[in-house]
Coordinates of C-alpha atoms in Angstrom, one line a residue:
M10 CA 155.6 17.1 116.0
H11 CA 157.4 17.6 119.3
K12 CA 160.4 15.6 118.1
F13 CA 161.1 18.3 115.5
E14 CA 160.3 21.3 117.7
C15 CA 161.8 20.4 121.1
P16 CA 165.5 20.2 120.0
N17 CA 165.2 23.5 118.3
M18 CA 163.5 25.2 121.2
K19 CA 166.2 23.9 123.6
R20 CA 168.9 25.1 121.2
I21 CA 167.7 28.7 121.1
S22 CA 166.6 28.9 124.7
P23 CA 166.1 31.3 126.5
K24 CA 164.8 33.0 123.4
I25 CA 161.0 32.6 122.9
V26 CA 159.7 31.6 119.5
P27 CA 156.9 34.0 118.3
E28 CA 153.6 32.3 117.7
S29 CA 153.7 33.0 113.9
V30 CA 157.1 31.5 113.6
G31 CA 156.0 28.4 115.5
M32 CA 152.9 28.0 113.3
M33 CA 154.9 28.4 110.1
A34 CA 157.5 25.9 111.3
R35 CA 154.8 23.3 112.0
I36 CA 153.3 23.9 108.5
I37 CA 156.7 23.3 106.9
Y38 CA 157.2 20.1 109.0
K39 CA 153.8 18.8 108.1
L40 CA 154.2 19.5 104.4
K41 CA 157.6 17.9 104.3
Y42 CA 157.0 14.8 106.5
C43 CA 153.2 14.3 106.2
K44 CA 152.9 13.6 102.5
G45 CA 152.9 17.3 101.5
L46 CA 149.7 18.5 99.9
A47 CA 148.0 15.3 101.0
V48 CA 147.6 16.9 104.4
K49 CA 143.8 17.3 104.4
G50 CA 140.7 18.2 106.4
F51 CA 137.3 16.8 105.5
Y52 CA 134.7 19.5 104.9
G53 CA 131.9 17.5 103.3
E54 CA 130.7 19.6 100.4
K55 CA 130.8 16.5 98.2
E56 CA 131.1 12.9 99.3
N57 CA 134.7 11.9 99.9
E58 CA 136.0 15.3 99.0
Y59 CA 138.8 16.7 101.0
R60 CA 140.3 20.2 101.4
T61 CA 144.1 20.3 101.3
F62 CA 146.7 22.9 102.2
G63 CA 147.1 23.4 98.4
N64 CA 143.5 24.6 98.2
L65 CA 144.1 27.6 100.4
Q66 CA 144.5 31.1 98.9
S67 CA 147.8 32.8 99.5
H68 CA 147.2 36.1 97.7
Y69 CA 150.8 35.9 96.6
E70 CA 150.6 38.8 94.1
E71 CA 148.9 41.1 96.7
L72 CA 151.5 40.3 99.3
Q73 CA 154.3 41.2 96.9
Q74 CA 152.8 44.7 96.7
D75 CA 152.2 45.0 100.5
R76 CA 155.3 46.7 101.9
K77 CA 154.3 46.2 105.5
R78 CA 153.5 42.6 105.1
L79 CA 156.8 42.0 103.2
E80 CA 158.8 43.6 106.0
D81 CA 157.0 41.3 108.5
F82 CA 157.7 38.3 106.3
L83 CA 161.4 39.1 106.1
S84 CA 161.6 39.5 109.9
L85 CA 159.7 36.2 110.3
T86 CA 162.1 34.5 107.8
H87 CA 165.2 35.5 109.8
I88 CA 163.8 34.1 113.0
L89 CA 162.6 31.0 111.2
E90 CA 166.1 30.4 109.9
D91 CA 167.5 30.7 113.4
F92 CA 164.9 28.3 114.7
M93 CA 164.9 25.7 112.0
G94 CA 168.0 26.3 109.9
H95 CA 170.3 24.1 111.8
T96 CA 168.2 21.0 111.3
E97 CA 166.1 21.7 108.2
V98 CA 166.6 23.2 104.7
L99 CA 163.9 25.8 104.4
P100 CA 161.8 26.0 101.3
P101 CA 162.8 28.6 98.6
P102 CA 161.6 32.2 99.2
T103 CA 158.7 32.0 96.8
E104 CA 157.3 28.9 98.5
L105 CA 157.9 30.5 101.9
L106 CA 155.9 33.6 100.9
T107 CA 153.1 31.3 99.6
I108 CA 153.0 29.4 102.9
Y109 CA 153.1 32.7 104.9
G110 CA 150.2 34.1 102.8
K111 CA 148.1 31.0 103.3
M112 CA 148.8 31.1 107.1
L113 CA 148.0 34.8 107.3
I114 CA 144.8 34.8 105.3
N115 CA 143.2 31.5 106.6
S116 CA 144.1 31.4 110.3
F117 CA 141.5 31.7 113.1
N118 CA 141.9 33.4 116.5
I119 CA 141.3 30.6 119.1
M120 CA 139.0 31.9 121.8
D121 CA 138.4 30.8 125.4
P122 CA 134.8 30.6 126.9
N123 CA 135.2 34.3 127.9
M124 CA 136.0 35.3 124.3
N125 CA 139.6 36.0 125.0
T126 CA 142.1 35.2 122.3
I127 CA 144.5 32.4 123.6
G128 CA 146.2 31.6 120.3
S129 CA 145.7 31.1 116.6
G130 CA 145.2 28.0 114.4
L131 CA 144.9 27.0 110.8
Y132 CA 141.8 24.8 110.2
L133 CA 141.5 23.4 106.7
G134 CA 137.8 22.7 106.9
A135 CA 136.8 25.9 108.6
S136 CA 138.9 28.0 106.3
R137 CA 136.6 27.3 103.3
F138 CA 133.9 29.6 104.6
D139 CA 133.7 33.1 103.1
H140 CA 133.1 36.4 104.9
S141 CA 129.9 38.4 105.4
C142 CA 129.3 41.4 107.7
V143 CA 125.9 39.7 108.2
P144 CA 127.1 36.2 109.0
N145 CA 124.8 33.2 109.4
A146 CA 127.4 31.1 111.2
V147 CA 130.0 31.6 113.9
A148 CA 133.2 29.8 114.9
T149 CA 133.2 28.3 118.4
F150 CA 136.0 26.5 120.3
S151 CA 136.3 23.7 122.8
G152 CA 140.0 23.9 123.6
T153 CA 141.6 24.0 120.2
T154 CA 138.8 22.2 118.5
I155 CA 136.8 24.5 116.2
S156 CA 133.1 24.2 115.3
I157 CA 131.2 26.2 112.8
R158 CA 127.6 26.7 114.1
L159 CA 124.7 28.1 112.2
I160 CA 122.9 31.0 113.9
K161 CA 120.4 31.4 111.1
P162 CA 118.6 28.8 109.0
V163 CA 120.0 28.0 105.5
S164 CA 117.3 26.3 103.5
P165 CA 117.9 24.5 101.3
F166 CA 121.3 23.9 102.9
D167 CA 124.3 24.8 100.7
W168 CA 127.9 25.1 101.9
S169 CA 128.5 28.1 99.6
K170 CA 125.7 30.0 101.5
V171 CA 127.3 29.6 104.9
F172 CA 129.2 32.8 105.9
V173 CA 131.2 33.7 109.0
S174 CA 132.6 37.1 109.9
Y175 CA 136.4 37.7 109.8
I176 CA 136.2 41.0 111.7
D177 CA 134.2 43.0 114.3
V178 CA 131.0 43.8 112.3
L179 CA 130.0 46.5 114.8
Q180 CA 132.5 48.8 113.3
P181 CA 131.4 51.6 110.9
T182 CA 131.3 50.5 107.3
S183 CA 134.3 52.3 106.1
K184 CA 136.4 50.8 108.8
R185 CA 135.2 47.3 108.1
I186 CA 135.9 47.7 104.4
S187 CA 139.4 49.1 105.1
E188 CA 140.2 46.3 107.5
L189 CA 139.1 43.6 105.1
K190 CA 141.0 45.2 102.3
K191 CA 144.2 45.4 104.3
G192 CA 143.9 42.1 106.1
Y193 CA 142.3 39.8 103.5
F194 CA 142.8 41.7 100.2
F195 CA 139.1 42.0 99.1
E196 CA 136.5 44.7 99.2
C197 CA 133.3 43.5 100.9
Q198 CA 130.1 43.7 98.8
C199 CA 127.7 42.2 101.3
V200 CA 124.2 43.6 101.8
F201 CA 125.3 45.3 105.1
C202 CA 128.2 47.2 103.4
L203 CA 126.0 48.3 100.5
D204 CA 123.1 49.4 102.7
R205 CA 123.5 53.2 102.9
E206 CA 120.6 53.7 105.2
Q207 CA 121.9 51.1 107.7
Q208 CA 125.3 52.8 107.6
E209 CA 123.7 56.2 108.6
H210 CA 121.7 54.7 111.4
M211 CA 124.9 53.1 112.8
L212 CA 126.4 56.6 113.1
S213 CA 123.3 58.4 114.4
M214 CA 122.1 59.7 117.8
S215 CA 118.7 60.5 119.1
C216 CA 117.6 64.1 118.8
P217 CA 117.4 65.9 122.2
N218 CA 114.1 67.4 121.1
Q219 CA 111.5 65.0 122.4
K220 CA 109.1 66.1 119.7
C221 CA 111.5 65.2 117.0
S222 CA 111.4 61.6 115.7
E223 CA 114.3 62.0 113.3
P224 CA 117.9 60.8 114.2
I225 CA 120.9 63.1 114.0
Y226 CA 123.5 61.6 111.6
I227 CA 127.1 62.1 112.5
S228 CA 129.8 62.2 109.9
E229 CA 132.0 59.0 110.0
E230 CA 135.1 61.1 109.2
Y231 CA 134.5 63.8 111.8
S232 CA 135.2 66.4 109.1
S233 CA 133.1 69.3 110.5
D234 CA 130.0 68.0 108.7
V235 CA 126.6 69.3 109.8
S236 CA 123.5 67.1 110.0
I237 CA 120.1 68.4 110.8
G238 CA 117.1 66.7 112.4
N239 CA 114.2 66.9 109.9
N240 CA 111.6 68.2 112.4
C241 CA 113.5 70.7 114.5
Q242 CA 116.4 73.1 114.5
F243 CA 118.9 71.0 116.5
I244 CA 122.1 70.4 114.7
I245 CA 125.4 68.7 115.7
I246 CA 128.7 70.1 114.6
I247 CA 131.8 67.9 114.9
L248 CA 134.8 70.0 115.4
E249 CA 138.3 68.5 115.1
R250 CA 140.6 69.6 117.8
E251 CA 143.4 70.2 115.3
R252 CA 141.4 72.8 113.4
E253 CA 141.9 75.6 115.8
R254 CA 141.2 78.3 113.3
E255 CA 137.8 76.8 112.5
R256 CA 136.9 76.9 116.1
E257 CA 137.9 80.5 116.3
R258 CA 135.6 81.3 113.4
E259 CA 132.8 79.5 115.2
R260 CA 133.2 81.7 118.3
D261 CA 133.4 84.9 116.2
S262 CA 130.5 84.2 113.9
P263 CA 127.3 86.4 114.1
L264 CA 125.5 83.6 115.8
T265 CA 124.8 82.8 119.5
A266 CA 125.0 79.2 120.6
K267 CA 123.2 77.7 123.6
V268 CA 125.2 74.6 124.6
L269 CA 122.8 71.9 125.5
S270 CA 125.1 68.9 125.8
R271 CA 128.8 68.1 125.3
F272 CA 130.4 64.8 124.4
Y273 CA 134.1 64.1 124.8
N274 CA 136.4 62.1 122.7
P275 CA 140.2 62.1 123.1
S276 CA 140.6 63.3 119.5
V277 CA 137.3 65.1 118.8
S278 CA 135.3 67.7 120.6
S279 CA 131.6 67.5 119.8
V280 CA 129.1 70.2 120.8
L281 CA 125.3 69.9 120.4
I282 CA 123.9 73.4 119.9
N283 CA 120.7 75.2 119.1
L284 CA 121.5 78.1 116.7
T285 CA 119.6 81.3 116.7
L286 CA 120.3 84.5 114.7
Q287 CA 121.3 87.6 116.7

């Protein structure tokens, strides 16, 4: 691989090749000089069955409708032409977009022992695992070597029942669904995303009233929603900083508020209050 890369890197020096361009160039070299779609990684679902680059999903149609991704692709293509164009004839645009999509959707962030991202890689075997927000397996790395390790038993074992997480599963449900839709072009239907009660608990806080056992649920959208603990009169009101008029109405309302606690967020002001009629 170095005999293809090094001459081009020397030629464009002191420019630095972006990581995505370098990865795409390597894929093109391998497809052209390593028997094309016969480039394979064993994943063992069936005896002697191999996964090839041709098996990867590209989401070609979705990419064509994604303006931001298309802009990134065009920028990448210009740099790729500068990097490879003097020594190689690039594939036609449709094939390039397919390669770009497969790289984009199926790549893994390579992590060091401290869970810092040190690069990205495309692993044919590991890319066959689907996503779940309640994964039963994780990807670990030793250098650039990836391993998929079960963290929960799968019995009887079935490759199709092994799931990893593509994103941070500690995010609120709406953010997870949005990130998966934008990044991977599917809407997650796992048990975690469909569990309404679990979603509410992720966005709740303990009631300051020690006699109250019910949580206080906070709106995920911070849209001035009010949630009430079932066993007391404590409520939480989320006020958006931009809605100055609404805050004025709160101050001028025929209610007095005793401020018990205040929580600060750069974009949101939250006040926990106990309301009593005048």
